[in-house]
XYZ file of C-alpha atoms in Angstrom:
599
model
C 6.642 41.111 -60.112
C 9.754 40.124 -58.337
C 9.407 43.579 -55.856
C 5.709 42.719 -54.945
C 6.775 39.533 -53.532
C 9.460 41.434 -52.203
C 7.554 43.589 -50.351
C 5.243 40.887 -49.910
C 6.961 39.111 -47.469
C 9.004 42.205 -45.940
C 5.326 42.333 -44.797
C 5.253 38.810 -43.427
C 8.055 39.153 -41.521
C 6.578 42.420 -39.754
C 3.773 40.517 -38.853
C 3.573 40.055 -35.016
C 3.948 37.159 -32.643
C 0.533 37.005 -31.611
C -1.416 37.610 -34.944
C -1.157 41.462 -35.001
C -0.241 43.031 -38.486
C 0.135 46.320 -39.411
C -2.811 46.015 -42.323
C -5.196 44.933 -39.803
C -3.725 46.870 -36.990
C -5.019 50.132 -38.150
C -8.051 48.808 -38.867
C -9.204 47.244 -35.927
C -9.922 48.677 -32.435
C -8.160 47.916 -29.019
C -10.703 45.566 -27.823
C -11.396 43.863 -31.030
C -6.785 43.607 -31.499
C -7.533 41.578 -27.725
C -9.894 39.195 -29.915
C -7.756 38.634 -32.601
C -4.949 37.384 -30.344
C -6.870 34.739 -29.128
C -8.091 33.144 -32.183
C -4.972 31.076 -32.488
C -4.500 29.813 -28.917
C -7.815 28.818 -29.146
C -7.511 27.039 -32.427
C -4.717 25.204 -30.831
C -6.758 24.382 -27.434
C -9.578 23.215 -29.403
C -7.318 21.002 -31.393
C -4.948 19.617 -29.015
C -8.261 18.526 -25.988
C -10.147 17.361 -29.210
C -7.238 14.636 -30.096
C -6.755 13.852 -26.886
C -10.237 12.929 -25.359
C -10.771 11.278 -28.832
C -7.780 8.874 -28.012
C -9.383 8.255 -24.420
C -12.299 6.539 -25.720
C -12.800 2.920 -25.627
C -15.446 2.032 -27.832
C -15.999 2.600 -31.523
C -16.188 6.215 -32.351
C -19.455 7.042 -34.521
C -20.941 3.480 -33.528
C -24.468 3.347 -32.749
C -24.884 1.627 -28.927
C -24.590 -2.156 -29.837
C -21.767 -2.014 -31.942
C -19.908 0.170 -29.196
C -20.607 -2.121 -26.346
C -19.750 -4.879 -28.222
C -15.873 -3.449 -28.554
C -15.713 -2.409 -25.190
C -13.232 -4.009 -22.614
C -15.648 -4.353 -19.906
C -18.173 -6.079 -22.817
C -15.140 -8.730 -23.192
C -14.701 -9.215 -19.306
C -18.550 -9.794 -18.731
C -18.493 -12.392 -21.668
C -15.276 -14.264 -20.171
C -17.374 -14.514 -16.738
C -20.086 -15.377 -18.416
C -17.930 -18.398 -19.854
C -16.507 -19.267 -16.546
C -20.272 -19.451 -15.027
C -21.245 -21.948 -16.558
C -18.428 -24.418 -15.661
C -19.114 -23.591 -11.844
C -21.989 -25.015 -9.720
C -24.632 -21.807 -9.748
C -24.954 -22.605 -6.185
C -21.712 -22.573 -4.628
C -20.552 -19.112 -3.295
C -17.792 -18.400 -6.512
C -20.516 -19.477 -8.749
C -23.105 -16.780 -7.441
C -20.293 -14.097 -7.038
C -19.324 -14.829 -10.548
C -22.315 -14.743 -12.231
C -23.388 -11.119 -10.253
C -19.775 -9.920 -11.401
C -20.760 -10.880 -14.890
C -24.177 -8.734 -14.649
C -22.324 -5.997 -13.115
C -19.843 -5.911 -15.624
C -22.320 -5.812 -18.158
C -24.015 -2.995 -16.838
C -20.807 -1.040 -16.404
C -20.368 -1.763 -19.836
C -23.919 -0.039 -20.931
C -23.001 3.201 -18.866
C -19.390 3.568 -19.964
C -20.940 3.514 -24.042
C -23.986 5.459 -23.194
C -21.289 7.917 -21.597
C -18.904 7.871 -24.795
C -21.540 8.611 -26.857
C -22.795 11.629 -24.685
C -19.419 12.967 -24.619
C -18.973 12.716 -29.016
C -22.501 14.821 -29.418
C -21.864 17.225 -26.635
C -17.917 17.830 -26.778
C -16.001 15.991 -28.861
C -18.660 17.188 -32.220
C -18.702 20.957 -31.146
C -14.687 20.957 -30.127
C -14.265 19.509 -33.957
C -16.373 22.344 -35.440
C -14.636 24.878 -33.240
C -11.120 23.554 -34.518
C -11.962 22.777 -38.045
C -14.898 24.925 -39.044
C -15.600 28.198 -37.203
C -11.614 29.140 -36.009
C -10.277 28.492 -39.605
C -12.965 30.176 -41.346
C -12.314 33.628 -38.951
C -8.402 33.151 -39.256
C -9.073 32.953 -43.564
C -10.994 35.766 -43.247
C -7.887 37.612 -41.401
C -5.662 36.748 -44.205
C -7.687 37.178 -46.637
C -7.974 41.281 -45.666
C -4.565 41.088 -45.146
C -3.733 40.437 -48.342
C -5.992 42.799 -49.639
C -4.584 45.516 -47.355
C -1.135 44.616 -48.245
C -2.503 44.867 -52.183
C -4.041 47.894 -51.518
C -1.031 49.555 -50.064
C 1.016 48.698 -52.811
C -1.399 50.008 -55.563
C -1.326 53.298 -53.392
C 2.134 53.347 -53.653
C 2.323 52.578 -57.621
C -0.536 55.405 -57.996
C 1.118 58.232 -56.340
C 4.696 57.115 -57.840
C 2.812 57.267 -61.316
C 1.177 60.701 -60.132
C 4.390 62.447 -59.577
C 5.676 61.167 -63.205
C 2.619 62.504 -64.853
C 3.163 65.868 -62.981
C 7.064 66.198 -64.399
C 6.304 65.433 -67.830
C 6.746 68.393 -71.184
C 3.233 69.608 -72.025
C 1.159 68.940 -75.120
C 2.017 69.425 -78.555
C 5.770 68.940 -77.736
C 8.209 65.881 -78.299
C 7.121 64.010 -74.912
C 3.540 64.726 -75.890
C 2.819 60.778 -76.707
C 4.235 59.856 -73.336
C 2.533 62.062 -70.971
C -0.943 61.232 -72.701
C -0.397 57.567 -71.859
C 1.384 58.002 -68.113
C -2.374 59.914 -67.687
C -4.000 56.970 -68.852
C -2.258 54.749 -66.809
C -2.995 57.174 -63.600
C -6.813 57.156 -64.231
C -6.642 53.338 -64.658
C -4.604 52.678 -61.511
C -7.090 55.062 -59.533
C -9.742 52.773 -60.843
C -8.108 49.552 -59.447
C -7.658 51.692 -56.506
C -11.177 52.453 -55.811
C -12.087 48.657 -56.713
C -9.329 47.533 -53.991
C -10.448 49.982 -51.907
C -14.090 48.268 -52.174
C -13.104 44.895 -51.380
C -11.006 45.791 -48.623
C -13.728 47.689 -46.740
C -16.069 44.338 -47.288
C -13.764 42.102 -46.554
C -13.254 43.920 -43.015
C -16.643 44.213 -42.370
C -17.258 40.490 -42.740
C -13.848 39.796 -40.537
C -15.597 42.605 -38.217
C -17.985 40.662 -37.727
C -16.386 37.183 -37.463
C -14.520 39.018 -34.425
C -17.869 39.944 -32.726
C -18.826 36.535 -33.279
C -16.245 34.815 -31.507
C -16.171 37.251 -28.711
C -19.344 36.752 -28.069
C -19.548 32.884 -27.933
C -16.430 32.501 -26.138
C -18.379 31.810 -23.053
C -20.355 29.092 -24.854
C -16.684 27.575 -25.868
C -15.911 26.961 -22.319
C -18.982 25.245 -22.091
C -17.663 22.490 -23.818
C -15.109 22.078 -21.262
C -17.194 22.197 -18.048
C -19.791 20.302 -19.859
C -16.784 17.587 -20.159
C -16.828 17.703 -16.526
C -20.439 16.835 -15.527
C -20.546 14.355 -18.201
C -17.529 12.680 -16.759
C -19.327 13.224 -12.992
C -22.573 11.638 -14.117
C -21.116 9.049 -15.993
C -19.049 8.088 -12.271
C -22.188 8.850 -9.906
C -24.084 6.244 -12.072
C -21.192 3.392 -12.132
C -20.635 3.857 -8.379
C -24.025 3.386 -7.666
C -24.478 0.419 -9.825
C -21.404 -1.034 -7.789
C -22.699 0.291 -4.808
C -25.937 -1.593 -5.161
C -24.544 -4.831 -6.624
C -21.931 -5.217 -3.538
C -24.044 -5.170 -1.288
C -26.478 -7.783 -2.899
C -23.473 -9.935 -3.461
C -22.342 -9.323 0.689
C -25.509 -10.336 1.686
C -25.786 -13.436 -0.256
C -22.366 -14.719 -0.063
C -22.974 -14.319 4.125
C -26.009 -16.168 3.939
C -24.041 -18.847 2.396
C -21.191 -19.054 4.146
C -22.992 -19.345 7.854
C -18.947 -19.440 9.189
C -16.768 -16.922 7.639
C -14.395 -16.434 10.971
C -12.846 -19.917 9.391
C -11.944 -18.473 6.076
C -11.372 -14.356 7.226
C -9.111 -15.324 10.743
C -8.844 -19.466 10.122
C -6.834 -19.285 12.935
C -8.363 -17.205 15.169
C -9.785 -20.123 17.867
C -5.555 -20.841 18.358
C -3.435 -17.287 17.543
C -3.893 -14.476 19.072
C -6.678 -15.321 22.095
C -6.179 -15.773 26.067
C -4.691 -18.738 26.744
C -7.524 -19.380 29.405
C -9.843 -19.085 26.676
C -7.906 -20.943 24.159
C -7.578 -23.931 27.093
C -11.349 -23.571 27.571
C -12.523 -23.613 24.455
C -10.974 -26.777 23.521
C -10.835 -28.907 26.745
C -7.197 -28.711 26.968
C -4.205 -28.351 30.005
C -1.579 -27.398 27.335
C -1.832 -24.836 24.375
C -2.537 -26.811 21.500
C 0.371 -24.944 19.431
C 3.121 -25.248 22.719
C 2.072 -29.379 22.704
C 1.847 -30.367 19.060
C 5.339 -28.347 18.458
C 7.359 -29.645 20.863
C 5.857 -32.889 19.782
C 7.368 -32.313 16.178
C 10.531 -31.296 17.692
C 10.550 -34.092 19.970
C 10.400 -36.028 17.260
C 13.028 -34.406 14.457
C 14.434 -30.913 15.371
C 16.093 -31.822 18.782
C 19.770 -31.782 16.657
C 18.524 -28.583 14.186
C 21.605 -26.060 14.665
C 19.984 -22.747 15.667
C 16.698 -23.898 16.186
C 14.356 -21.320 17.322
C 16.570 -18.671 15.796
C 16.967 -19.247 12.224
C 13.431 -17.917 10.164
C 11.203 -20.266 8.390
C 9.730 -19.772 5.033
C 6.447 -17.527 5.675
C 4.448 -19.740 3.179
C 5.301 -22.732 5.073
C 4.871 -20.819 8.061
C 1.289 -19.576 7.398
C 0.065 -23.256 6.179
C 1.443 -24.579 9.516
C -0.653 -22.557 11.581
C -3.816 -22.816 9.539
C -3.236 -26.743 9.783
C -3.157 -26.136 13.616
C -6.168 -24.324 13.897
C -8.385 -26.363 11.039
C -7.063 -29.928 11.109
C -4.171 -30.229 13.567
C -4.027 -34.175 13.218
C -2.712 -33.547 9.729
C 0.310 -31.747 11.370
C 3.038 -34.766 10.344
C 3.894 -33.502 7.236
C 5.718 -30.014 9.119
C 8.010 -32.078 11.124
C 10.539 -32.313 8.410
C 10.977 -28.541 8.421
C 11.879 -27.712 12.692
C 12.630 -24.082 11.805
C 8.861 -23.585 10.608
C 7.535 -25.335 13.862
C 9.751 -23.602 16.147
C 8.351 -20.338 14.189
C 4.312 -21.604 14.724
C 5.182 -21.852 18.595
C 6.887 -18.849 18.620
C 4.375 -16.808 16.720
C 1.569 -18.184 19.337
C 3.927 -17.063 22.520
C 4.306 -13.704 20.940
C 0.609 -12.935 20.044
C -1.114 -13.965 23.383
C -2.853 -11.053 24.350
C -0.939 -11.035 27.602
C 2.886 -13.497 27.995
C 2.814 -16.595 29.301
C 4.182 -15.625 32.596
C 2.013 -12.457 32.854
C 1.879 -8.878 33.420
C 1.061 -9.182 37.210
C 3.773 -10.944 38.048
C 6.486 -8.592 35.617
C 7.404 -6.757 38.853
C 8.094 -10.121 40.348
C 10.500 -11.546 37.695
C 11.819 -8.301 37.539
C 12.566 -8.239 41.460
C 13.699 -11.918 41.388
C 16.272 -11.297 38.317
C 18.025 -8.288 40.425
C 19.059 -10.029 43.373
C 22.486 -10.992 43.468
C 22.296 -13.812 45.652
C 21.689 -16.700 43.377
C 19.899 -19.202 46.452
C 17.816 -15.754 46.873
C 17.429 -14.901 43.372
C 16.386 -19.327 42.963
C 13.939 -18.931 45.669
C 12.460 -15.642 44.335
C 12.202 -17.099 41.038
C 10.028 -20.201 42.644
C 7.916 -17.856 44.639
C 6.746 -16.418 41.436
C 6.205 -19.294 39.621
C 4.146 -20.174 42.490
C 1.730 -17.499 42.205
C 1.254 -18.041 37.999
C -2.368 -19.318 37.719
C -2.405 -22.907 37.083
C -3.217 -22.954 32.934
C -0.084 -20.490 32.925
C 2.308 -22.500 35.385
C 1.004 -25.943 33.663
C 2.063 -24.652 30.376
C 5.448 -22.917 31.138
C 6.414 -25.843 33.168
C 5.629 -27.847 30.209
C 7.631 -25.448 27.952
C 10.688 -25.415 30.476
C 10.904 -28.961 31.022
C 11.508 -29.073 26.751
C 13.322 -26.678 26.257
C 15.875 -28.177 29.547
C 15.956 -31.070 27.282
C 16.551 -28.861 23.873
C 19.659 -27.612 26.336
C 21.107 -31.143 26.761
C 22.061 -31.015 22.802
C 24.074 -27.889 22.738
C 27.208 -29.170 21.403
C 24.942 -30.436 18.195
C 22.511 -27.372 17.827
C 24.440 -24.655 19.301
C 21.317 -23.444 21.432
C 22.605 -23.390 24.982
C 19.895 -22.193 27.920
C 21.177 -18.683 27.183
C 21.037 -18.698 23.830
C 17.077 -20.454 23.841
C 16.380 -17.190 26.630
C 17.703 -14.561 24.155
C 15.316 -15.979 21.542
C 12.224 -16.963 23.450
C 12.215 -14.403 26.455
C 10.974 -11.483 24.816
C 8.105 -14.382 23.928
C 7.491 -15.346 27.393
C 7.407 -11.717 29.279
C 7.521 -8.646 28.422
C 6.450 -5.352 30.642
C 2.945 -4.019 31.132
C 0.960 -1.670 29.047
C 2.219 0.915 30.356
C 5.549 0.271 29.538
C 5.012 -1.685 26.478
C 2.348 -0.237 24.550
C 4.496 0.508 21.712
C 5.809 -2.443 21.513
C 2.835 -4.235 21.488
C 1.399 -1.900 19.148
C 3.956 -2.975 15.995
C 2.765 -6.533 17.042
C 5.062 -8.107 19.277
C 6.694 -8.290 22.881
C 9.432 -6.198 23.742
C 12.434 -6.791 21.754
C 16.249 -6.959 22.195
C 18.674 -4.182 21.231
C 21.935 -3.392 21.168
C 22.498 -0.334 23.591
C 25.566 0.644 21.325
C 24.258 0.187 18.147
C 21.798 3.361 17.206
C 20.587 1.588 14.114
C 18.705 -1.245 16.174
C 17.107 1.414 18.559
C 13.171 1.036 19.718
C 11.404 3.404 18.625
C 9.849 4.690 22.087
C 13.327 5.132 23.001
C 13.006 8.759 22.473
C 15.875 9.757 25.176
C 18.664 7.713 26.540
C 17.021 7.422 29.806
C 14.550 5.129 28.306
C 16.968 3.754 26.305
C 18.804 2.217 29.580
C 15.713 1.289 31.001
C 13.994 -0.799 28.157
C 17.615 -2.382 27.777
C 18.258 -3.507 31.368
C 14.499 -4.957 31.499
C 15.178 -6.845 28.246
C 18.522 -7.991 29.431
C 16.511 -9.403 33.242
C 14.003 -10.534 30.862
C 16.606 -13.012 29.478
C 18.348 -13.536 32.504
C 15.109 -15.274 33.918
C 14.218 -17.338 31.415
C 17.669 -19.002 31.441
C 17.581 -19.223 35.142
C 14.083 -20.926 34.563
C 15.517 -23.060 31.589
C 18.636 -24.082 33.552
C 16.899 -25.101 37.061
C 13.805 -26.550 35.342
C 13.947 -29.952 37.455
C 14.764 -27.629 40.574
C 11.833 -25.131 40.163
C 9.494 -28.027 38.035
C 9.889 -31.190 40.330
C 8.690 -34.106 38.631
C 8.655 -36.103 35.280
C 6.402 -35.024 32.590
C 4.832 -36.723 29.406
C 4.948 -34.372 26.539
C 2.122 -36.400 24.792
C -0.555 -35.100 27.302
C -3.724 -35.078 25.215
C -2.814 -38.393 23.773
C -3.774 -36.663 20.346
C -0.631 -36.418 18.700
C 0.494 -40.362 19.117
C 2.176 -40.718 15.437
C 4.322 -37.688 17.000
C 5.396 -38.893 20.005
C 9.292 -39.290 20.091
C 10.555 -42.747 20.332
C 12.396 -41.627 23.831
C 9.547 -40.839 26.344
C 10.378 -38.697 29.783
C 7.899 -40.407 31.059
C 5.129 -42.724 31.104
C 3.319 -40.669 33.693
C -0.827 -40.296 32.719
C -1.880 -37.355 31.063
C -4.833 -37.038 33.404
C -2.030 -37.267 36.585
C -2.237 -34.131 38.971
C 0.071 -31.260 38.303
C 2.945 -31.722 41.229
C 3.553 -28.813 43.107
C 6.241 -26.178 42.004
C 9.248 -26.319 44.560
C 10.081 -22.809 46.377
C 13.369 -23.136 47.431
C 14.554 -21.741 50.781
C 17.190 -19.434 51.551
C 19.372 -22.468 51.972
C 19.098 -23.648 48.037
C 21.779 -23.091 45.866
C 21.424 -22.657 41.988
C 21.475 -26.632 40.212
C 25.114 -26.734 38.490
C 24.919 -27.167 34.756
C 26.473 -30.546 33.963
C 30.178 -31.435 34.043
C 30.138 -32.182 30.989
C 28.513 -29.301 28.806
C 30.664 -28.122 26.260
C 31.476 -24.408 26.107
C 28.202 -21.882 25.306
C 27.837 -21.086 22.200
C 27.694 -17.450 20.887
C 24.397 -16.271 19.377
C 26.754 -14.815 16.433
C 27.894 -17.975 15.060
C 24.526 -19.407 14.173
C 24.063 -18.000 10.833
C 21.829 -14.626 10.097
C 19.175 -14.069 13.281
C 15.655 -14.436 12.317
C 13.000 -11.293 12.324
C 12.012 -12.082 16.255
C 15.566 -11.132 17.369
C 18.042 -8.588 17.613
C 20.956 -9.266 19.492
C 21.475 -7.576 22.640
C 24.421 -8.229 23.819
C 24.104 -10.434 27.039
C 26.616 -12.981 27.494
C 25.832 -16.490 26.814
C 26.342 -17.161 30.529
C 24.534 -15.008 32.128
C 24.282 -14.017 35.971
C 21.403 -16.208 37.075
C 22.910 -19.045 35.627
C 25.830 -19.449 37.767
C 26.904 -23.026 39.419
C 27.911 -23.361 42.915
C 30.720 -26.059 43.879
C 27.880 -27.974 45.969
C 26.226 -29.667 43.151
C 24.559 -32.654 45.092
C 21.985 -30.595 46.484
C 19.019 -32.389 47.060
C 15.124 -31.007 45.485
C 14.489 -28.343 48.356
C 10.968 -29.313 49.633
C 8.015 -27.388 48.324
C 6.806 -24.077 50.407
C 3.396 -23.487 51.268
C 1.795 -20.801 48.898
C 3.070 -17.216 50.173
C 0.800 -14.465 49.750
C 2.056 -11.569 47.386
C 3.568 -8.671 48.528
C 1.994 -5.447 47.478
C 2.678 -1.929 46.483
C 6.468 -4.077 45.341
C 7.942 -1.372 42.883
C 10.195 -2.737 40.648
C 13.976 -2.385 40.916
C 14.779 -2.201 37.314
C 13.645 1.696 37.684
């Protein structure tokens, strides 16, 4: 007993790797060997995609249709709109969106369980069969011959062993006579086993014959299943789409035919950021921007004294709600004046996204021109020449804006913004070059921006050699240098008093300390050209020391610092400083075909 288990699993362990034994190896074919490998891999396959998609389902398995969609996900969501419905008016525009989400959902709902159950009678049931029924039943039939084989071999063995013995035993009649007559009798009885074996061995290969031809021929019909999975799984996404497809575009149709005005909630501030400031003026009957007036209003009233006003970032929640306030109700703009940083960001956000600066791209060659003479009465005369030839909305608003931010100047030694300081910050705001030289820039968003020339981690990124690098550098750094010029002679290039409250709209705004009482309806004086005679207006005897940009706390996303001294060329004081207001120059006509000398 002990040496047929023995040799029973000396067997075993000759078995091969991928199902091949030596009792069915001789036995079987080459092609039909080929078929037997694959019964366990596809056992396995069948098994493994079975559990798998089983555990992707959502509803009940085995449910009839009710019961699924009842346990469904998408059921639960429909039924927690449906909830929510009813606590809405049905004709407000949530009320209607919600309730065609709820059908929607519901529908989803109906496809997604008729889809589950499509997908347990055409794959899920036959992969089951496959891995529980049809594989095992072949692979018992495999062992089963093998076992007979294996028995078969061993009788063989025993019968020829007991063969030999008969052969080499003493004839009849003599002492051994007993024991040969019963080694004979245990011959003829081990051929009979034998030939019994034998019988059972040849059926059971002819049924595992034919379990072979069986599964080679419906292994086609197997992978079925799996493409089958597939157009379910298409079909069951073609019909959801559609249903989404048609139900959007129900819902966009009614929701625009009751919202007549959806420009106020998609853009709300659309009529104020990011349109032509002659449109913008048009539109609402107004000399100055509404942002540049009700801003330096607030400031005016509270942020004159705010240390690094203008550079330091506001919150961008506070920042957004300001400008939605100025574009849907900007009489309820009193609340922002507590926070200066977040009105200094509105106005510079609405500089920035004009469509073209404030002191335009036809006159860039002109500022440019003015900024590289070195003779500051020249460079002051150029400088008034161009303002001259601004048209009026855009000289009536940047006089407006220089005449404030000459006064934000006067409180340096409190808020550390001196007139170069304000021109680092707001001069890539006011001007920046043409299309042609910024239309990068202005692609990411913004005007031309400020970089260090030294510092390769601040670079532009149309600064693809250094030749451009030097270029868009100097124009930045002239750029500056003009707007402090502008800042620092703003009584010398802006004659005249001004009243900040010109619309009259903003009265619980107004700072307690008026400029001027001048009307609001008063014509715009003219700008003063000086002559060749002018000198540069001295910057008062008693301003304390500029400032630098560094030692205001961490620069806000508008700015990178570039390096130009706080006192910058334009700016510089003559020892004459009682020179009169030149008189104003009749308008001069432009020069053309000027190139600009920052090339």
């Amino acid at each position: 007993m002990m040496k047929r288990q023995l040799h029973r699993m000396r067997q075993l362990a000759q078995t091969g790797s991928l199902g091949r034994t030596p009792e069915t190896a001789e036995l079987l074919g080459e092609d039909l060997l080929q078929v037997e490998q694959r019964l366990e891999p596809a056992k396995r396959a069948a098994h493994n995609v079975h559990k798998r998609l089983q555990a992707c389902l959502q509803g009940q398995s085995g449910a009839d249709m009710d019961k699924r969609v009842k346990k469904l996900p998408l059921m639960a969501l429909s039924t927690t709109m449906a909830e929510s419905f009813k606590e809405l008016d049905p004709d407000s525009s949530m009320g209607k969106a919600l309730e065609m989400s709820c059908a929607i959902q519901n529908q989803l709902a109906r496809i997604l369980a008729e889809f589950e159950m499509t997908l347990e009678r055409d794959v899920l049931q036959p992969l089951s069969r496959l891995s529980e029924e049809e594989l095992p039943a072949i692979l018992k039939h495999k062992k089963s011959l093998q076992k007979l084989v294996s028995d078969w071999n061993s009788l063989k063995g025993r019968l020829t062993q007991a063969a030999k013995n008969s052969g080499s035993s003493p004839g009849l009649g003599g002492p051994g006579g007993h024991s040969h007559a019963t080694t004979a009798n245990k011959v003829e009885t081990l051929k009979e086993e034998e030939e019994e074996l034998k019988r059972k061995v040849e059926q059971c290969k002819d049924e595992y014959l034919a379990d072979l031809y069986h599964f080679a021929t419906k292994e086609d019909s197997y992978a079925n299943y799996f493409i089958h999975l597939l157009e379910i799984q298409a079909d069951y996404h073609r019909r959801s789409l559609t249903s989404l497809d048609t139900a959007l575009a129900e819902l966009r149709d009614n929701h625009s035919q009751a919202d007549p005005s959806p420009s106020m909630t998609a853009a709300p501030f659309s009529r104020v950021y990011g349109v032509s400031l002659a449109s913008h003026l048009q539109e609402l009957a107004r000399d100055i921007a509404l942002p540049i007036e009700a801003c330096v209003l607030m400031l005016l009233s509270e942020g004159m004294q705010e240390e690094g006003l203008f550079r330091l970032a506001a919150g961008a929640s506070v920042l957004k709600r300001l400008k939605q306030t100025m574009a849907s109700d900007p009489c309820s703009l009193e609340e922002f004046c507590s926070d200066p940083h977040a009105v200094a960001g509105a106005l510079k956000s609405y500089l920035r996204e004009l469509p073209e600066p404030l002191m335009t791209f036809d006159l860039y060659d002109d500022w440019m021109r003015a900024a590289s003479l070195k003779d500051p009465a020249a460079r002051l005369e150029a400088l008034g020449e161009a303002c001259h030839r601004l048209p009026r909305e855009n000289l009536s608003n940047l006089r407006y804006l220089m005449k404030f931010l000459a006064l934000l100047a006067k409180e340096q030694e409190v808020n550390k913004m001196t007139p170069g300081n304000i021109a680092i910050v707001l001069g890539p705001n006011l001007l920046w070059p043409p299309e042609k030289e910024g239309a990068q820039h202005r692609a990411r968003g913004g005007p031309l921006k400020l970089y260090l020339v030294d510092d390769p981690l601040h670079l532009p990124l149309c600064a693809r050699d250094q030749a451009q690098l030097d270029a868009a550098s100097v124009s930045s750094i002239q750029v500056v240098g003009v707007v402090e010029a502008l800042i620092q002679n703003a009584d010398t290039l802006f004659p005249g008093d001004i009243n900040f409250n010109v619309s009259g709209l903003f009265s619980a705004l107004t700072p307690q300390d008026k400029v001027s009482d001048r009307p609001a309806s008063e014509e715009l004086p003219p700008v003063a050209v000086p002559t060749a005679a002018a000198t540069l207006a001295p910057a008062p005897a008693s301003a304390a020391p500029k400032e630098s940009l560094a030692s205001l706390g961490p620069a806000s996303p508008d700015l990178v610092s570039t390096g130009v001294p706080a006192q910058a060329d334009l700016g510089a004081t003559t020892e004459d400083s009682g020179v009169p207001t030149p008189p104003a120059v009749p308008p001069q006509p432009r020069p053309r075909g000027l190139a600009s000398e920052t090339e």
